[in-house]
Amino acid sequence: MRIDVVSIFPEYLAALDLSLIGKARRDNLLDLNVHDLRDYTHDRHRKVDDTPYGGGAGMVMKPEPWGEVLNRIATESPATGPLGEKPILIVPAPAGAVFDQAMAYELAEAQHLTFACGRYEGIDERVLEHAAESFDVRPVSIGDYVLNGGEVAVLAMVEAIGRLIPGVIGNPESLVEESHSDGLLEYPVYTKPGSWQGREVPEVLLSGNHAKIARFRRNKQLERTAARRPDLIVELDASTLNRHDRDTLWHNGFALVEGRIVPKDQIAPE
Ligand code: ADE
């Protein structure tokens, strides 16, 4: 996969040289190019922002350098095919669609992703309109809070997407059991020593009984998700739950009513 990132702080993206994503780059699984937006300015001060039309606080990123860098990336894109398919341009912004594991899986299939890191009050809107001629433009948020710019969001997204590219993670099995892969949070994990600070590893994990271990882990997933992310529980497909799952959910505050999972406190009394 090719990834291009445009930023006025290219040093921010140096973290993508480390760990699994850095290794993926060295193994040529990921062709990552970071562009300094200021390299596309033509004035002595390398100015990338200006005051907003209509007034208001803060500064807005000027369109010209963005137009130049995005044109160049679009021209070089391996994803601009004969059928008119467009490469994807992700614009990190708190006003975007929320990034989640399903989006990470979808984007991991792409041949080419470009990330446009805005700063200040954002990028002149005409840049996104112009870019839509060459890119499939997607404003994306990593959560309901405001960062100072898109760089940290790009680090999070590139890591989440990059680890799903075949070959990046040594043991792809580990992707199957992690949080969010089946709509539930991951079960707790333990390693040696079996006893630490007076705390014991749950006995069932030492039993060698694989069915019991699987049930214990599934119960922990359901309990945790019910406590921490009840919004995920009500989204579960009830037809995937067996009798044990329904029983665990009942003991953790959820009931199955007419094929739907609902919090028990929302069931009207007879
Ligand atoms: N830029 C500023 N805040 C952001 C957020 N929450 N997600 C993505 N990009 C952002």
Coordinates of C-alpha atoms and ligand atoms in Angstrom, one line a residue:
M1 CA 0.0 0.0 0.0
R2 CA 1.1 3.5 -0.7
I3 CA 0.4 6.2 1.9
D4 CA 1.1 9.9 1.5
V5 CA 0.8 12.3 4.5
V6 CA 0.8 16.1 4.1
S7 CA 1.6 18.2 7.2
I8 CA 3.4 21.4 8.3
F9 CA 5.0 19.2 11.0
P10 CA 6.5 16.3 9.1
E11 CA 8.6 15.5 12.2
Y12 CA 5.4 14.4 13.9
L13 CA 5.2 11.4 11.6
A14 CA 8.7 10.2 12.5
A15 CA 7.0 7.7 14.9
L16 CA 5.9 5.8 11.8
D17 CA 9.5 4.6 11.5
L18 CA 9.2 2.6 14.7
S19 CA 7.8 -0.8 15.7
L20 CA 5.6 -2.9 13.3
I21 CA 4.8 0.0 11.0
G22 CA 8.4 0.9 10.6
K23 CA 9.2 -2.8 9.9
A24 CA 6.4 -2.9 7.3
R25 CA 8.0 0.1 5.6
R26 CA 11.5 -1.6 5.6
D27 CA 9.8 -4.8 4.3
N28 CA 8.2 -2.8 1.4
L29 CA 4.7 -3.7 2.5
L30 CA 4.1 0.0 3.1
D31 CA 5.4 2.8 0.9
L32 CA 5.0 5.9 3.2
N33 CA 5.8 9.4 1.9
V34 CA 5.6 12.4 4.2
H35 CA 5.3 15.8 2.5
D36 CA 6.0 19.2 4.1
L37 CA 3.3 21.5 3.0
R38 CA 5.7 24.5 3.2
D39 CA 7.7 23.0 0.4
Y40 CA 4.7 23.9 -1.8
T41 CA 4.8 27.6 -0.9
H42 CA 6.6 30.2 -3.1
D43 CA 7.1 33.2 -0.7
R44 CA 10.0 34.0 1.5
H45 CA 8.1 33.3 4.7
R46 CA 6.7 29.9 3.5
K47 CA 3.3 31.1 4.6
V48 CA 0.5 28.5 4.8
D49 CA -2.3 30.3 6.6
D50 CA -4.2 33.6 6.4
T51 CA -7.2 35.3 8.1
P52 CA -10.7 34.0 7.6
Y53 CA -13.0 35.7 5.2
G54 CA -16.1 36.8 7.1
G55 CA -14.0 37.3 10.2
G56 CA -13.7 35.1 13.3
A57 CA -11.0 33.7 15.5
G58 CA -7.9 32.0 14.2
M59 CA -6.3 31.4 10.9
V60 CA -7.3 29.3 7.9
M61 CA -4.9 27.2 5.7
K62 CA -4.4 28.8 2.3
P63 CA -5.6 26.8 -0.7
E64 CA -2.6 27.3 -3.1
P65 CA 0.0 25.0 -1.4
W66 CA -2.6 22.4 -0.8
G67 CA -3.7 22.5 -4.4
E68 CA -0.1 21.9 -5.6
V69 CA 0.8 19.1 -3.3
L70 CA -2.5 17.2 -3.8
N71 CA -2.3 17.6 -7.6
R72 CA 1.2 16.1 -7.4
I73 CA 0.1 13.2 -5.3
A74 CA -2.9 12.5 -7.5
T75 CA -0.7 12.5 -10.6
E76 CA 1.6 10.0 -9.0
S77 CA -1.2 7.8 -7.6
P78 CA -1.0 4.1 -8.4
A79 CA -4.8 4.0 -7.7
T80 CA -5.9 6.2 -10.5
G81 CA -7.0 3.4 -12.8
P82 CA -8.4 3.3 -16.3
L83 CA -11.9 2.8 -14.9
G84 CA -11.8 6.1 -13.3
E85 CA -11.4 4.8 -9.7
K86 CA -10.1 7.5 -7.4
P87 CA -7.5 7.3 -4.7
I88 CA -8.8 8.1 -1.2
L89 CA -8.0 11.4 0.5
I90 CA -8.6 11.3 4.3
V91 CA -9.0 14.7 6.0
P92 CA -8.7 14.3 9.7
A93 CA -11.2 16.6 11.4
P94 CA -13.4 16.5 14.5
A95 CA -16.3 17.1 12.1
G96 CA -15.7 13.9 10.2
A97 CA -17.2 10.4 10.3
V98 CA -15.9 8.5 13.3
F99 CA -13.0 6.1 12.6
D100 CA -13.6 2.6 13.9
Q101 CA -12.3 -0.9 13.3
A102 CA -14.7 -1.5 10.4
M103 CA -13.4 1.6 8.7
A104 CA -9.8 0.4 9.4
Y105 CA -10.6 -2.9 7.6
E106 CA -12.1 -1.1 4.7
L107 CA -9.2 1.3 4.2
A108 CA -6.7 -1.5 4.6
E109 CA -8.0 -2.8 1.2
A110 CA -7.0 0.4 -0.5
Q111 CA -4.1 0.7 -2.9
H112 CA -3.3 4.3 -2.0
L113 CA -4.3 6.5 1.0
T114 CA -3.5 10.2 1.3
F115 CA -3.9 12.1 4.6
A116 CA -4.2 15.9 4.7
C117 CA -3.3 17.2 8.1
G118 CA -5.1 20.5 8.8
R119 CA -4.0 22.9 11.5
Y120 CA -5.4 26.1 12.9
E121 CA -9.1 26.5 12.1
G122 CA -8.9 24.2 9.1
I123 CA -8.3 24.1 5.4
D124 CA -10.0 26.5 2.9
E125 CA -13.1 24.5 1.9
R126 CA -12.4 24.9 -1.9
V127 CA -9.3 22.6 -1.5
L128 CA -11.6 19.7 -0.6
E129 CA -14.0 20.6 -3.5
H130 CA -11.1 20.7 -5.9
A131 CA -9.5 17.6 -4.5
A132 CA -12.8 15.7 -5.1
E133 CA -12.1 15.9 -8.8
S134 CA -9.1 13.5 -8.3
F135 CA -9.8 11.8 -4.9
D136 CA -12.5 10.2 -3.0
V137 CA -12.5 12.7 -0.2
R138 CA -13.4 11.6 3.3
P139 CA -13.4 13.8 6.4
V140 CA -12.6 11.4 9.4
S141 CA -12.6 12.0 13.1
I142 CA -10.9 9.7 15.6
G143 CA -13.3 10.6 18.4
D144 CA -15.5 13.3 19.9
Y145 CA -12.8 15.6 21.1
V146 CA -10.6 18.3 19.5
L147 CA -6.9 18.0 18.7
N148 CA -4.7 20.9 17.6
G149 CA -4.2 19.3 14.2
G150 CA -4.6 16.1 12.2
E151 CA -1.1 14.6 12.8
V152 CA -1.9 12.6 16.0
A153 CA -5.1 11.3 14.3
V154 CA -3.0 10.2 11.3
L155 CA -0.6 8.3 13.6
A156 CA -3.6 6.5 15.1
M157 CA -5.2 5.7 11.8
V158 CA -2.1 4.6 10.0
E159 CA -1.2 2.2 12.8
A160 CA -4.8 0.8 12.9
I161 CA -4.9 0.4 9.1
G162 CA -1.3 -0.7 8.6
R163 CA -1.4 -3.6 11.0
L164 CA -4.3 -5.1 9.0
I165 CA -2.2 -5.2 5.8
P166 CA -1.4 -8.9 5.1
G167 CA 2.2 -9.7 6.3
V168 CA 2.5 -6.8 8.7
I169 CA 1.5 -8.8 11.8
G170 CA 3.5 -12.0 12.2
N171 CA 0.6 -14.0 13.6
P172 CA -2.7 -13.0 11.9
E173 CA -4.6 -15.2 14.4
S174 CA -4.0 -12.4 16.9
L175 CA -6.3 -10.1 14.8
V176 CA -9.2 -12.5 15.2
E177 CA -9.4 -12.4 19.0
E178 CA -8.8 -8.7 19.7
S179 CA -11.2 -6.1 20.9
H180 CA -13.8 -5.0 18.3
S181 CA -13.2 -7.9 15.9
D182 CA -16.4 -9.6 16.9
G183 CA -18.3 -6.5 18.3
L184 CA -17.0 -7.3 21.9
L185 CA -14.1 -6.1 23.9
E186 CA -11.2 -8.5 24.4
Y187 CA -11.0 -10.8 27.4
P188 CA -8.3 -10.2 30.1
V189 CA -4.9 -11.9 29.7
Y190 CA -2.4 -13.3 32.2
T191 CA 1.2 -14.7 32.0
K192 CA 3.7 -16.1 34.5
P193 CA 4.1 -16.0 37.4
G194 CA 0.9 -17.8 38.4
S195 CA 0.9 -16.0 41.7
W196 CA 2.0 -12.3 42.0
Q197 CA 1.5 -9.9 44.9
G198 CA -0.9 -12.4 46.4
R199 CA -3.0 -12.4 43.2
E200 CA -3.6 -15.7 41.4
V201 CA -4.2 -16.3 37.8
P202 CA -7.8 -17.6 37.4
E203 CA -7.6 -21.4 38.0
V204 CA -9.6 -22.3 34.9
L205 CA -6.7 -21.0 32.7
L206 CA -4.4 -23.6 34.2
S207 CA -6.9 -26.4 33.8
G208 CA -6.0 -27.3 30.2
N209 CA -9.8 -27.7 29.5
H210 CA -10.2 -25.8 26.3
A211 CA -14.0 -25.7 26.3
K212 CA -14.0 -24.3 29.8
I213 CA -11.3 -21.7 29.0
A214 CA -13.2 -20.6 25.9
R215 CA -16.4 -20.2 28.0
F216 CA -14.5 -18.3 30.7
R217 CA -13.1 -15.9 28.1
R218 CA -16.4 -15.4 26.3
N219 CA -18.0 -14.6 29.7
K220 CA -15.3 -12.0 30.5
Q221 CA -15.8 -10.4 27.1
L222 CA -19.5 -10.1 27.6
E223 CA -19.1 -8.8 31.2
R224 CA -16.6 -6.2 30.3
T225 CA -18.4 -5.0 27.3
A226 CA -21.7 -4.8 29.3
A227 CA -19.9 -2.7 31.9
R228 CA -17.7 -0.5 29.8
R229 CA -19.5 -0.3 26.4
P230 CA -23.2 -1.1 26.8
D231 CA -23.7 0.7 23.4
L232 CA -21.9 -2.3 21.8
I233 CA -24.0 -4.9 23.6
V234 CA -27.3 -3.6 22.1
E235 CA -25.7 -3.7 18.6
L236 CA -24.9 -7.4 18.9
D237 CA -26.7 -9.8 16.5
A238 CA -28.9 -11.7 19.0
S239 CA -28.9 -14.8 16.7
T240 CA -25.1 -15.2 17.3
L241 CA -25.7 -15.6 21.1
N242 CA -26.1 -19.1 22.6
R243 CA -27.9 -19.9 25.9
H244 CA -24.7 -19.3 28.0
D245 CA -24.2 -15.9 26.3
R246 CA -27.8 -14.8 27.0
D247 CA -27.5 -16.0 30.6
T248 CA -24.3 -14.0 31.1
L249 CA -25.9 -10.9 29.6
W250 CA -28.9 -11.4 31.9
H251 CA -26.6 -11.4 34.9
N252 CA -25.0 -8.2 33.6
G253 CA -28.1 -6.2 33.0
F254 CA -29.4 -7.2 29.5
A255 CA -32.3 -9.2 28.3
L256 CA -33.4 -10.6 25.0
V257 CA -36.8 -9.2 24.1
E258 CA -38.4 -10.1 20.7
G259 CA -35.0 -10.9 19.2
R260 CA -33.3 -7.7 20.4
I261 CA -30.9 -7.2 23.3
V262 CA -32.1 -4.5 25.6
P263 CA -31.0 -3.1 29.0
K264 CA -33.2 -4.8 31.6
D265 CA -34.0 -1.4 33.1
Q266 CA -35.6 -0.3 29.9
I267 CA -38.2 -3.2 29.9
A268 CA -41.6 -1.8 30.8
P269 CA -43.2 -3.7 33.7
E270 CA -46.2 -5.9 32.8
Ligands
ADE1 N1 -8.3 17.2 14.2 C1 -8.7 17.8 15.3 N2 -9.4 17.0 16.1 C2 -9.5 15.8 15.5 C3 -10.2 14.6 15.7 N3 -10.9 14.4 16.8 N4 -10.1 13.6 14.9 C4 -9.4 13.8 13.7 N5 -8.7 14.9 13.4 C5 -8.8 15.9 14.3

